[in-house]
């Protein structure tokens, strides 16, 4: 268990709803859900969700902290915004799903090896380094995230796709030598560090 | 005619040699013909896209976008900020609206921006290129510029999610937006009006992490285009374009389908209709060749 998690448990005792309201992005909306079920039928990868957004909101109110934060479900969100435009109570469901995923990741309670979790981290690290996403390094990192041999297998499986993109000049093999970046990388690094510090101070 | 000026935010996938570089190529001629000038925001950074949340969290993500808004405000004052990538547009617009609504968030964002020598007042409006075309240029002007109507071409207009939700184009419905079909017809082609996968999600960024689940979505999107007799799919979204074009061969391999459906951007259609050649329309950047459109462009 990491420090943040220990501190959150001590702080909120058994009041998981309040924890979500105070620490999860847009978590203060959860209370507004009237359990109508509209969002539950809106997710494109719906049958891969063990707990629909509706269910997650119910579980939060029932204090099921462990089950919610270790759920695989919010990582299935494609950010399609179907739910947001349909919810009769106007809950920003997409943002709450992102917020829950981020919070679970931060407390290290999210499922280990969850592919979207891993890729989201790689993506963020890649972009923060230079200010822009380097698609080649990002794809290579993705293929090799499960180790070297699996990486070779993954890369071979997608080789046709990759070569097609290179031929169409939409994936530049020279990017490995540098590629796109912002000029003021120092400023971006300081800015992100500051934003993280402010958020940590505010949300524990 | 004096040109309409905009602060342009290309986004990472539209850089030279990146997956949507042919999109940027094609908007150049389209914009020129329509009197739209896009001024690139100096030193812009990535918006964080839709999966930045996992590691990034709330404020760092907002601040990334605030930096672009601040750069636009400072270097291109008075101009609306325009992006072609729906994910970029969404991130930027959401940031602008949230910061303008909550003073404490704006103050925090500015505290972080100070580290990069910037400050945001909050005067910039974040828009999508499609909004510029429809609201500022208008369908009449878009039609006037046509020199080569795209006759005998049947096209499925695939809007996808993020150009359509949660903001969408003013006056359009979320379930059945009509503007893309109208744009297709404006350049003389035929839109498949009964295309039922118009606003289906392609899986977005989860095409990487959950390939099988996303490919099921993509299969529906392509299959329905075939069922309705479409010869190609047109989309306003970079990630949709890439996902729907690139994974067809994977789906064929795994599921024994024989998909070979070209997927192009609306801007490529317009560039060809405005007299552009294969290169100007970025039609040399495809994995599935849009043969018929290439032929028209080459004539
Ligand atoms: S649609 Fe809205 S109100 Fe209905 S269950 Fe989902 S979140 Fe709750
Ligand atoms: S945005 Fe996420 S939660 Fe909402 S419908 Fe789409 S996948 Fe489901
Ligand atoms: S959405 Fe994609 S392309 Fe647009 S800036 Fe963000 S990462 Fe880059
Ligand atoms: S359709 Fe796909 S790529 Fe397009 S916006 Fe939705 S998720 Fe993104």
Short mmCIF file of C-alpha atoms and ligand atoms in Angstrom, two decimals:
data_model
loop_
_atom_site.label_atom_id
_atom_site.label_comp_id
_atom_site.label_asym_id
_atom_site.label_seq_id
_atom_site.Cartn_x
_atom_site.Cartn_y
_atom_site.Cartn_z
CA UNK A 1 0.00 0.00 0.00
CA UNK A 2 1.45 3.40 -0.87
CA UNK A 3 1.57 6.42 1.43
CA UNK A 4 -1.13 8.28 -0.38
CA UNK A 5 -3.49 5.35 0.05
CA UNK A 6 -2.68 4.95 3.74
CA UNK A 7 -3.20 8.65 4.30
CA UNK A 8 -6.52 8.63 2.42
CA UNK A 9 -7.86 5.71 4.47
CA UNK A 10 -6.86 7.40 7.72
CA UNK A 11 -8.37 10.66 6.59
CA UNK A 12 -11.73 9.46 5.31
CA UNK A 13 -12.30 6.42 7.54
CA UNK A 14 -15.24 4.72 5.88
CA UNK A 15 -16.66 7.71 4.05
CA UNK A 16 -15.71 6.76 0.51
CA UNK A 17 -18.33 9.04 -1.03
CA UNK A 18 -16.71 12.06 0.62
CA UNK A 19 -13.29 10.86 -0.47
CA UNK A 20 -14.48 10.73 -4.08
CA UNK A 21 -16.18 14.09 -3.80
CA UNK A 22 -13.05 15.77 -2.53
CA UNK A 23 -10.30 13.96 -4.38
CA UNK A 24 -11.62 12.71 -7.71
CA UNK A 25 -12.04 15.03 -10.68
CA UNK A 26 -15.73 16.03 -10.86
CA UNK A 27 -16.39 13.53 -8.06
CA UNK A 28 -18.76 16.00 -6.38
CA UNK A 29 -21.31 15.08 -9.06
CA UNK A 30 -21.70 11.45 -7.99
CA UNK A 31 -24.40 12.35 -5.47
CA UNK A 32 -26.56 13.69 -8.32
CA UNK A 33 -26.96 10.31 -10.04
CA UNK A 34 -30.54 9.03 -9.95
CA UNK A 35 -29.68 5.51 -11.10
CA UNK A 36 -31.79 5.70 -14.25
CA UNK A 37 -29.40 3.42 -16.14
CA UNK A 38 -29.16 5.44 -19.36
CA UNK A 39 -25.35 5.64 -19.18
CA UNK A 40 -25.08 1.90 -18.61
CA UNK A 41 -26.25 1.27 -22.17
CA UNK A 42 -24.07 3.96 -23.74
CA UNK A 43 -20.52 2.62 -23.60
CA UNK A 44 -19.22 1.34 -26.94
CA UNK A 45 -17.16 -1.38 -25.25
CA UNK A 46 -20.08 -2.00 -22.92
CA UNK A 47 -19.85 -5.76 -22.65
CA UNK A 48 -16.26 -5.39 -21.43
CA UNK A 49 -17.38 -3.31 -18.46
CA UNK A 50 -17.80 -5.35 -15.30
CA UNK A 51 -19.23 -2.29 -13.56
CA UNK A 52 -21.13 0.23 -15.68
CA UNK A 53 -20.85 3.92 -14.71
CA UNK A 54 -24.28 3.61 -13.07
CA UNK A 55 -23.04 0.68 -11.00
CA UNK A 56 -19.80 2.42 -10.06
CA UNK A 57 -21.78 5.41 -8.76
CA UNK A 58 -23.96 3.11 -6.70
CA UNK A 59 -20.90 1.31 -5.33
CA UNK A 60 -19.28 4.60 -4.37
CA UNK A 61 -22.33 5.55 -2.37
CA UNK A 62 -22.34 2.14 -0.75
CA UNK A 63 -18.71 2.67 0.33
CA UNK A 64 -17.23 -0.15 -1.76
CA UNK A 65 -13.81 1.47 -1.91
CA UNK A 66 -11.68 -1.55 -2.72
CA UNK A 67 -13.99 -2.84 -5.48
CA UNK A 68 -14.33 0.54 -7.16
CA UNK A 69 -10.67 1.52 -7.17
CA UNK A 70 -9.43 -1.87 -8.29
CA UNK A 71 -12.07 -2.14 -11.02
CA UNK A 72 -10.94 -2.59 -14.59
CA UNK A 73 -14.07 -0.89 -15.88
CA UNK A 74 -13.26 2.81 -15.98
CA UNK A 75 -10.17 1.91 -18.03
CA UNK A 76 -12.58 0.75 -20.77
CA UNK A 77 -13.80 4.30 -21.35
CA UNK A 78 -13.11 5.38 -24.93
CA UNK A 79 -14.01 9.03 -24.23
CA UNK A 80 -16.87 8.83 -26.70
CA UNK A 81 -19.07 11.22 -24.65
CA UNK A 82 -22.25 9.26 -25.41
CA UNK A 83 -23.15 9.20 -21.74
CA UNK A 84 -22.59 12.91 -21.14
CA UNK A 85 -25.02 14.02 -23.79
CA UNK A 86 -27.66 11.53 -22.63
CA UNK A 87 -27.58 11.70 -18.83
CA UNK A 88 -30.80 13.35 -17.63
CA UNK A 89 -28.96 14.76 -14.60
CA UNK A 90 -26.11 16.10 -16.74
CA UNK A 91 -23.38 14.28 -14.84
CA UNK A 92 -19.96 14.71 -16.52
CA UNK A 93 -19.63 10.92 -16.56
CA UNK A 94 -16.64 10.75 -18.91
CA UNK A 95 -14.64 13.06 -16.64
CA UNK A 96 -15.63 11.11 -13.56
CA UNK A 97 -14.45 7.88 -15.23
CA UNK A 98 -11.13 9.54 -16.09
CA UNK A 99 -10.94 10.95 -12.58
CA UNK A 100 -11.57 7.57 -10.94
CA UNK A 101 -9.00 5.89 -13.19
CA UNK A 102 -6.40 8.54 -12.38
CA UNK A 103 -7.11 8.36 -8.66
CA UNK A 104 -6.89 4.56 -8.62
CA UNK A 105 -3.62 4.79 -10.58
CA UNK A 106 -2.21 7.34 -8.14
CA UNK A 107 -3.05 5.17 -5.13
CA UNK A 108 -1.64 2.21 -7.03
CA UNK A 109 -4.90 0.30 -6.62
CA UNK A 110 -5.64 0.07 -10.35
CA UNK A 111 -5.17 -3.41 -11.84
CA UNK A 112 -1.53 -4.18 -12.62
CA UNK A 113 -0.74 -4.59 -16.29
CA UNK A 114 -4.07 -3.06 -17.33
CA UNK A 115 -3.16 -2.19 -20.94
CA UNK A 116 -4.86 1.22 -21.10
CA UNK A 117 -3.30 2.16 -17.77
CA UNK A 118 0.16 1.27 -19.07
CA UNK A 119 -0.32 3.03 -22.36
CA UNK A 120 -1.75 6.14 -20.73
CA UNK A 121 1.39 6.38 -18.62
CA UNK A 122 3.72 5.84 -21.58
CA UNK A 123 1.80 8.43 -23.56
CA UNK A 124 2.02 11.05 -20.83
CA UNK A 125 5.72 10.43 -20.18
CA UNK A 126 6.41 10.65 -23.89
CA UNK A 127 4.60 13.96 -24.30
CA UNK A 128 5.96 15.64 -21.19
CA UNK A 129 9.55 14.93 -22.19
CA UNK A 130 9.56 17.10 -25.31
CA UNK A 131 6.16 18.80 -25.20
CA UNK A 132 4.97 16.80 -28.19
CA UNK A 133 4.17 13.19 -28.86
CA UNK A 134 6.74 11.27 -30.81
CA UNK A 135 4.62 8.60 -32.46
CA UNK A 136 7.49 6.28 -33.30
CA UNK A 137 9.00 6.21 -29.83
CA UNK A 138 5.51 5.89 -28.41
CA UNK A 139 4.69 2.89 -30.58
CA UNK A 140 8.02 1.22 -29.87
CA UNK A 141 7.60 1.75 -26.15
CA UNK A 142 4.14 0.25 -26.42
CA UNK A 143 5.32 -2.87 -28.19
CA UNK A 144 8.10 -3.43 -25.68
CA UNK A 145 6.14 -2.73 -22.53
CA UNK A 146 5.69 -6.46 -21.88
CA UNK A 147 9.36 -7.25 -22.20
CA UNK A 148 11.75 -7.79 -25.04
CA UNK A 149 10.55 -11.07 -26.57
CA UNK A 150 6.89 -10.17 -26.38
CA UNK A 151 7.88 -6.83 -27.90
CA UNK A 152 9.40 -8.52 -30.92
CA UNK A 153 6.27 -10.64 -31.31
CA UNK A 154 3.98 -7.61 -30.97
CA UNK A 155 6.05 -5.61 -33.41
CA UNK A 156 6.05 -8.42 -35.95
CA UNK A 157 2.30 -8.80 -35.66
CA UNK A 158 1.84 -5.13 -36.48
CA UNK A 159 4.70 -4.92 -38.97
CA UNK A 160 2.47 -4.70 -42.02
CA UNK A 161 0.57 -1.80 -40.49
CA UNK A 162 3.77 0.00 -39.50
CA UNK A 163 5.43 -0.45 -42.89
CA UNK A 164 2.28 0.75 -44.61
CA UNK A 165 2.43 3.95 -42.59
CA UNK A 166 6.13 4.44 -43.28
CA UNK A 167 5.54 4.01 -47.01
CA UNK A 168 2.67 6.48 -46.92
CA UNK A 169 5.05 8.92 -45.12
CA UNK A 170 2.84 8.93 -42.04
CA UNK A 171 5.36 7.33 -39.68
CA UNK A 172 8.85 8.69 -39.85
CA UNK A 173 11.62 6.19 -38.98
CA UNK A 174 14.02 9.11 -38.47
CA UNK A 175 12.04 10.20 -35.45
CA UNK A 176 14.05 7.79 -33.35
CA UNK A 177 16.93 10.25 -33.70
CA UNK A 178 14.98 13.13 -32.28
CA UNK A 179 11.83 14.16 -34.03
CA UNK A 180 9.37 16.82 -33.08
CA UNK A 181 9.78 18.83 -29.95
CA UNK A 182 8.97 22.16 -28.34
CA UNK A 183 11.62 24.84 -27.96
CA UNK A 184 10.77 25.76 -24.41
CA UNK A 185 11.05 22.29 -22.89
CA UNK A 186 12.47 23.68 -19.67
CA UNK A 187 9.47 25.94 -19.23
CA UNK A 188 7.07 23.07 -19.91
CA UNK A 189 8.79 20.83 -17.36
CA UNK A 190 8.70 23.55 -14.68
CA UNK A 191 5.07 24.34 -15.51
CA UNK A 192 3.95 20.70 -15.21
CA UNK A 193 5.94 20.22 -12.00
CA UNK A 194 4.24 23.28 -10.54
CA UNK A 195 0.78 22.07 -11.61
CA UNK A 196 1.46 18.70 -10.00
CA UNK A 197 2.60 20.37 -6.79
CA UNK A 198 -0.51 22.55 -6.61
CA UNK A 199 -2.76 19.57 -7.22
CA UNK A 200 -0.96 17.42 -4.64
CA UNK A 201 -1.30 20.19 -2.08
CA UNK A 202 -5.00 20.59 -2.82
CA UNK A 203 -5.98 16.94 -3.08
CA UNK A 204 -3.59 15.32 -0.66
CA UNK B 1 -10.88 39.84 -50.42
CA UNK B 2 -9.05 40.20 -47.14
CA UNK B 3 -8.45 36.84 -45.56
CA UNK B 4 -10.05 35.52 -42.40
CA UNK B 5 -7.27 35.06 -39.83
CA UNK B 6 -7.04 32.24 -37.27
CA UNK B 7 -4.53 31.01 -34.71
CA UNK B 8 -3.85 27.45 -35.83
CA UNK B 9 -3.21 24.54 -33.49
CA UNK B 10 -2.14 21.55 -35.62
CA UNK B 11 -1.61 18.93 -32.89
CA UNK B 12 0.96 16.16 -32.78
CA UNK B 13 -0.56 13.76 -35.25
CA UNK B 14 -0.55 16.48 -37.92
CA UNK B 15 3.20 17.13 -37.80
CA UNK B 16 5.38 16.34 -40.77
CA UNK B 17 5.91 12.59 -41.01
CA UNK B 18 3.19 11.81 -38.46
CA UNK B 19 0.04 9.76 -38.92
CA UNK B 20 -2.22 12.61 -40.04
CA UNK B 21 0.31 14.66 -42.01
CA UNK B 22 -1.75 14.21 -45.17
CA UNK B 23 -4.62 15.95 -43.40
CA UNK B 24 -2.60 19.13 -43.00
CA UNK B 25 -1.46 18.97 -46.61
CA UNK B 26 -5.05 18.86 -47.77
CA UNK B 27 -6.34 21.70 -45.61
CA UNK B 28 -3.77 24.09 -47.05
CA UNK B 29 -5.32 24.34 -50.50
CA UNK B 30 -8.86 24.12 -49.13
CA UNK B 31 -8.22 27.09 -46.85
CA UNK B 32 -6.48 29.07 -49.55
CA UNK B 33 -9.44 28.68 -51.90
CA UNK B 34 -11.84 29.74 -49.16
CA UNK B 35 -9.89 32.79 -48.01
CA UNK B 36 -9.00 31.28 -44.66
CA UNK B 37 -5.55 31.94 -43.26
CA UNK B 38 -4.20 29.65 -40.55
CA UNK B 39 -1.33 31.10 -38.53
CA UNK B 40 0.49 28.39 -36.61
CA UNK B 41 0.79 29.06 -32.88
CA UNK B 42 4.50 29.35 -32.11
CA UNK B 43 5.96 26.52 -30.01
CA UNK B 44 2.57 24.86 -29.31
CA UNK B 45 2.59 21.67 -27.25
CA UNK B 46 0.53 18.47 -27.21
CA UNK B 47 -2.96 18.73 -25.71
CA UNK B 48 -2.70 15.50 -23.69
CA UNK B 49 -5.36 13.83 -25.85
CA UNK B 50 -8.04 11.64 -24.35
CA UNK B 51 -5.73 9.26 -22.48
CA UNK B 52 -3.59 11.92 -20.80
CA UNK B 53 -5.76 11.55 -17.71
CA UNK B 54 -4.24 8.26 -16.53
CA UNK B 55 -0.93 9.67 -15.43
CA UNK B 56 -1.58 13.37 -15.93
CA UNK B 57 -4.51 14.17 -13.67
CA UNK B 58 -6.60 17.31 -13.80
CA UNK B 59 -4.50 20.43 -13.36
CA UNK B 60 -1.43 19.29 -15.33
CA UNK B 61 -3.75 18.47 -18.23
CA UNK B 62 -5.56 21.79 -18.05
CA UNK B 63 -2.26 23.62 -17.85
CA UNK B 64 -0.90 21.95 -20.99
CA UNK B 65 -3.86 23.35 -22.88
CA UNK B 66 -3.70 26.69 -21.10
CA UNK B 67 -0.16 27.10 -22.42
CA UNK B 68 -1.40 26.86 -26.02
CA UNK B 69 -4.24 29.26 -25.33
CA UNK B 70 -1.83 31.72 -23.70
CA UNK B 71 0.59 31.51 -26.63
CA UNK B 72 -2.27 32.20 -29.06
CA UNK B 73 -3.49 35.10 -26.96
CA UNK B 74 -0.04 36.63 -26.81
CA UNK B 75 1.25 36.06 -30.34
CA UNK B 76 -1.96 36.13 -32.39
CA UNK B 77 -4.20 38.52 -30.48
CA UNK B 78 -7.85 38.73 -31.45
CA UNK B 79 -7.82 35.51 -33.46
CA UNK B 80 -9.93 32.47 -32.67
CA UNK B 81 -7.87 29.36 -32.03
CA UNK B 82 -8.66 26.65 -34.54
CA UNK B 83 -7.76 22.97 -34.55
CA UNK B 84 -8.40 20.23 -37.04
CA UNK B 85 -8.06 17.36 -34.56
CA UNK B 86 -11.27 16.77 -32.56
CA UNK B 87 -9.35 15.56 -29.51
CA UNK B 88 -7.26 18.74 -29.56
CA UNK B 89 -10.33 20.89 -30.00
CA UNK B 90 -12.11 19.17 -27.16
CA UNK B 91 -9.19 19.47 -24.76
CA UNK B 92 -8.67 23.13 -25.59
CA UNK B 93 -12.30 24.13 -25.51
CA UNK B 94 -12.94 22.26 -22.30
CA UNK B 95 -9.94 23.95 -20.71
CA UNK B 96 -10.98 27.43 -21.89
CA UNK B 97 -14.52 26.95 -20.59
CA UNK B 98 -13.48 25.47 -17.25
CA UNK B 99 -10.86 28.11 -16.53
CA UNK B 100 -13.21 30.92 -17.47
CA UNK B 101 -15.91 29.50 -15.25
CA UNK B 102 -13.85 28.83 -12.13
CA UNK B 103 -11.64 31.68 -10.94
CA UNK B 104 -9.66 29.47 -8.56
CA UNK B 105 -8.72 27.09 -11.39
CA UNK B 106 -7.68 30.04 -13.56
CA UNK B 107 -5.51 31.36 -10.74
CA UNK B 108 -3.87 27.95 -10.29
CA UNK B 109 -3.31 27.56 -14.01
CA UNK B 110 -1.67 30.97 -14.15
CA UNK B 111 0.56 30.12 -11.22
CA UNK B 112 1.85 27.14 -13.21
CA UNK B 113 2.02 29.11 -16.48
CA UNK B 114 4.26 31.66 -14.80
CA UNK B 115 6.94 28.97 -14.67
CA UNK B 116 6.90 29.03 -18.48
CA UNK B 117 6.84 32.83 -18.59
CA UNK B 118 3.21 33.01 -19.67
CA UNK B 119 -0.12 34.35 -18.51
CA UNK B 120 -3.65 33.62 -19.66
CA UNK B 121 -6.40 36.21 -19.60
CA UNK B 122 -8.98 33.89 -21.07
CA UNK B 123 -10.04 35.81 -24.15
CA UNK B 124 -9.41 33.09 -26.74
CA UNK B 125 -12.18 31.03 -28.23
CA UNK B 126 -11.32 27.44 -29.16
CA UNK B 127 -12.97 26.26 -32.37
CA UNK B 128 -12.88 23.37 -34.81
CA UNK B 129 -12.08 23.92 -38.48
CA UNK B 130 -15.45 22.50 -39.42
CA UNK B 131 -17.07 25.31 -37.42
CA UNK B 132 -15.04 27.85 -39.36
CA UNK B 133 -16.17 26.29 -42.64
CA UNK B 134 -19.85 26.12 -41.72
CA UNK B 135 -20.27 29.27 -39.63
CA UNK B 136 -17.73 31.71 -41.07
CA UNK B 137 -17.36 30.56 -44.68
CA UNK B 138 -20.78 28.98 -45.22
CA UNK B 139 -22.08 26.31 -47.59
CA UNK B 140 -22.71 28.79 -50.43
CA UNK B 141 -19.07 29.88 -50.57
CA UNK B 142 -17.90 26.29 -50.20
CA UNK B 143 -20.01 25.41 -53.23
CA UNK B 144 -18.86 28.38 -55.29
CA UNK B 145 -15.25 27.28 -55.13
CA UNK B 146 -15.98 23.91 -56.78
CA UNK B 147 -14.43 23.56 -60.23
CA UNK B 148 -14.54 19.77 -60.47
CA UNK B 149 -17.76 18.32 -59.03
CA UNK B 150 -17.20 14.82 -57.66
CA UNK B 151 -19.93 13.15 -59.66
CA UNK B 152 -20.77 9.45 -59.38
CA UNK B 153 -19.08 9.05 -56.06
CA UNK B 154 -21.07 7.50 -53.22
CA UNK B 155 -19.71 8.33 -49.80
CA UNK B 156 -20.50 7.32 -46.22
CA UNK B 157 -20.00 10.31 -43.91
CA UNK B 158 -18.50 9.02 -40.68
CA UNK B 159 -18.65 11.75 -38.04
CA UNK B 160 -17.39 9.65 -35.09
CA UNK B 161 -17.63 10.89 -31.54
CA UNK B 162 -15.51 13.78 -30.57
CA UNK B 163 -16.40 16.20 -33.36
CA UNK B 164 -19.97 15.44 -32.38
CA UNK B 165 -19.98 15.12 -28.59
CA UNK B 166 -20.05 16.64 -26.08
CA UNK B 167 -19.95 20.00 -27.87
CA UNK B 168 -20.80 19.18 -31.46
CA UNK B 169 -21.54 21.66 -34.18
CA UNK B 170 -24.18 24.25 -33.24
CA UNK B 171 -27.63 23.37 -34.50
CA UNK B 172 -26.84 19.71 -35.18
CA UNK B 173 -28.24 16.74 -33.26
CA UNK B 174 -25.96 14.28 -31.45
CA UNK B 175 -27.68 11.21 -32.85
CA UNK B 176 -27.87 12.27 -36.49
CA UNK B 177 -25.74 15.29 -37.41
CA UNK B 178 -26.22 16.30 -41.03
CA UNK B 179 -23.37 18.71 -41.78
CA UNK B 180 -20.89 16.12 -43.07
CA UNK B 181 -23.46 14.78 -45.55
CA UNK B 182 -24.14 18.35 -46.60
CA UNK B 183 -20.44 18.97 -47.16
CA UNK B 184 -20.23 15.82 -49.27
CA UNK B 185 -23.13 17.02 -51.38
CA UNK B 186 -21.68 20.51 -51.62
CA UNK B 187 -18.75 19.14 -53.62
CA UNK B 188 -21.04 17.21 -55.94
CA UNK B 189 -20.79 13.70 -54.48
CA UNK B 190 -23.62 11.55 -53.15
CA UNK B 191 -23.94 11.07 -49.39
CA UNK B 192 -25.28 7.79 -48.04
CA UNK B 193 -27.99 9.33 -45.90
CA UNK B 194 -29.00 6.04 -44.28
CA UNK B 195 -25.48 5.19 -43.05
CA UNK B 196 -26.25 3.90 -39.58
CA UNK B 197 -22.74 3.93 -38.08
CA UNK B 198 -22.32 7.67 -38.50
CA UNK B 199 -21.68 8.45 -34.84
CA UNK B 200 -20.36 5.10 -33.64
CA UNK B 201 -17.13 5.21 -31.66
CA UNK B 202 -14.15 3.54 -33.33
CA UNK B 203 -12.55 2.77 -29.99
CA UNK B 204 -10.37 5.87 -30.05
CA UNK B 205 -7.13 5.59 -28.15
CA UNK B 206 -8.17 2.12 -26.97
CA UNK B 207 -7.44 0.81 -30.45
CA UNK B 208 -3.87 0.38 -29.12
CA UNK B 209 -4.63 -1.06 -25.72
CA UNK B 210 -7.78 -3.05 -26.48
CA UNK B 211 -7.31 -4.01 -30.14
CA UNK B 212 -9.88 -6.81 -30.32
CA UNK B 213 -12.66 -4.81 -28.71
CA UNK B 214 -11.94 -1.77 -30.87
CA UNK B 215 -11.70 -3.80 -34.04
CA UNK B 216 -15.24 -4.97 -33.44
CA UNK B 217 -16.32 -1.33 -33.57
CA UNK B 218 -14.29 -0.70 -36.70
CA UNK B 219 -15.74 -3.76 -38.37
CA UNK B 220 -19.28 -2.40 -37.87
CA UNK B 221 -18.27 0.99 -39.24
CA UNK B 222 -16.75 -0.45 -42.41
CA UNK B 223 -19.35 -3.19 -42.93
CA UNK B 224 -22.23 -0.76 -42.83
CA UNK B 225 -20.51 1.44 -45.41
CA UNK B 226 -20.31 -1.58 -47.73
CA UNK B 227 -23.92 -2.57 -46.99
CA UNK B 228 -25.12 0.85 -48.05
CA UNK B 229 -23.18 0.80 -51.29
CA UNK B 230 -20.59 3.40 -50.31
CA UNK B 231 -17.34 3.57 -52.27
CA UNK B 232 -15.45 5.35 -49.55
CA UNK B 233 -15.73 6.71 -46.04
CA UNK B 234 -15.16 10.37 -45.24
CA UNK B 235 -14.38 11.62 -41.74
CA UNK B 236 -13.42 14.83 -39.93
CA UNK B 237 -11.39 13.00 -37.26
CA UNK B 238 -7.68 12.09 -37.43
CA UNK B 239 -7.85 9.19 -35.07
CA UNK B 240 -10.98 7.82 -36.77
CA UNK B 241 -9.26 8.08 -40.12
CA UNK B 242 -6.20 6.22 -38.90
CA UNK B 243 -8.11 3.58 -36.93
CA UNK B 244 -10.67 2.81 -39.62
CA UNK B 245 -8.15 2.70 -42.46
CA UNK B 246 -5.18 1.05 -40.79
CA UNK B 247 -6.87 -1.85 -39.01
CA UNK B 248 -8.88 -3.18 -41.96
CA UNK B 249 -6.02 -5.48 -42.93
CA UNK B 250 -5.84 -6.82 -39.36
CA UNK B 251 -9.58 -7.50 -39.35
CA UNK B 252 -9.28 -9.25 -42.71
CA UNK B 253 -6.50 -11.43 -41.37
CA UNK B 254 -8.27 -12.36 -38.17
CA UNK B 255 -11.85 -12.57 -39.32
CA UNK B 256 -11.60 -13.48 -42.97
CA UNK B 257 -13.33 -10.35 -44.25
CA UNK B 258 -12.20 -8.70 -47.47
CA UNK B 259 -12.29 -5.07 -46.47
CA UNK B 260 -10.60 -2.58 -48.73
CA UNK B 261 -12.59 0.57 -48.05
CA UNK B 262 -10.73 3.86 -48.54
CA UNK B 263 -11.07 6.38 -45.70
CA UNK B 264 -10.35 10.03 -46.43
CA UNK B 265 -10.83 13.44 -44.83
CA UNK B 266 -13.52 15.90 -45.90
CA UNK B 267 -10.68 18.31 -46.64
CA UNK B 268 -9.27 15.92 -49.23
CA UNK B 269 -12.63 15.80 -51.01
CA UNK B 270 -12.85 19.56 -51.02
CA UNK B 271 -9.29 20.04 -52.25
CA UNK B 272 -9.94 17.72 -55.19
CA UNK B 273 -13.24 19.45 -55.98
CA UNK B 274 -11.38 22.77 -55.88
CA UNK B 275 -8.99 21.56 -58.55
CA UNK B 276 -6.17 20.15 -56.41
CA UNK B 277 -3.98 17.26 -57.60
CA UNK B 278 -3.12 14.00 -55.86
CA UNK B 279 -0.24 15.57 -53.90
CA UNK B 280 -2.07 18.73 -52.89
CA UNK B 281 -4.93 16.64 -51.53
CA UNK B 282 -2.54 14.37 -49.62
CA UNK B 283 -3.95 11.42 -51.55
CA UNK B 284 -0.49 9.90 -51.78
CA UNK B 285 -0.62 9.22 -48.05
CA UNK B 286 -2.98 6.28 -47.89
CA UNK B 287 -2.62 2.62 -47.08
CA UNK B 288 -5.88 1.72 -48.81
CA UNK B 289 -5.76 3.67 -52.04
CA UNK B 290 -8.76 5.94 -52.71
CA UNK B 291 -8.47 5.04 -56.38
CA UNK B 292 -11.54 6.81 -57.66
CA UNK B 293 -10.71 10.07 -55.95
CA UNK B 294 -7.09 9.83 -57.08
CA UNK B 295 -8.32 9.38 -60.67
CA UNK B 296 -10.51 12.47 -60.47
CA UNK B 297 -7.64 14.43 -58.92
CA UNK B 298 -5.27 13.28 -61.66
CA UNK B 299 -7.57 14.31 -64.51
S1 LIG C 1 -27.39 8.41 -16.90
FE1 LIG C 1 -26.83 9.84 -15.32
S2 LIG C 1 -28.43 9.69 -13.80
FE2 LIG C 1 -28.65 7.93 -15.14
S3 LIG C 1 -27.51 6.32 -14.09
FE3 LIG C 1 -26.10 7.27 -15.50
S4 LIG C 1 -25.13 8.88 -14.32
FE4 LIG C 1 -26.89 8.23 -13.17
S1 LIG C 2 -17.44 8.32 -22.53
FE1 LIG C 2 -16.74 6.53 -21.45
S2 LIG C 2 -18.27 6.22 -19.90
FE2 LIG C 2 -19.18 7.57 -21.37
S3 LIG C 2 -20.28 6.26 -22.78
FE3 LIG C 2 -18.26 6.59 -23.63
S4 LIG C 2 -17.08 4.88 -22.89
FE4 LIG C 2 -18.91 4.98 -21.61
S1 LIG C 3 -5.02 14.99 -29.68
FE1 LIG C 3 -3.47 13.89 -30.47
S2 LIG C 3 -2.72 15.03 -31.99
FE2 LIG C 3 -4.03 16.31 -30.92
S3 LIG C 3 -2.31 17.29 -29.82
FE3 LIG C 3 -3.21 15.81 -28.70
S4 LIG C 3 -1.95 14.06 -28.93
FE4 LIG C 3 -1.44 15.48 -30.23
S1 LIG C 4 -14.68 8.15 -33.42
FE1 LIG C 4 -12.95 7.33 -32.61
S2 LIG C 4 -11.27 8.59 -33.11
FE2 LIG C 4 -13.04 9.64 -33.61
S3 LIG C 4 -13.39 10.88 -31.95
FE3 LIG C 4 -14.45 8.99 -31.47
S4 LIG C 4 -13.05 7.79 -30.50
FE4 LIG C 4 -11.99 9.48 -31.34
#
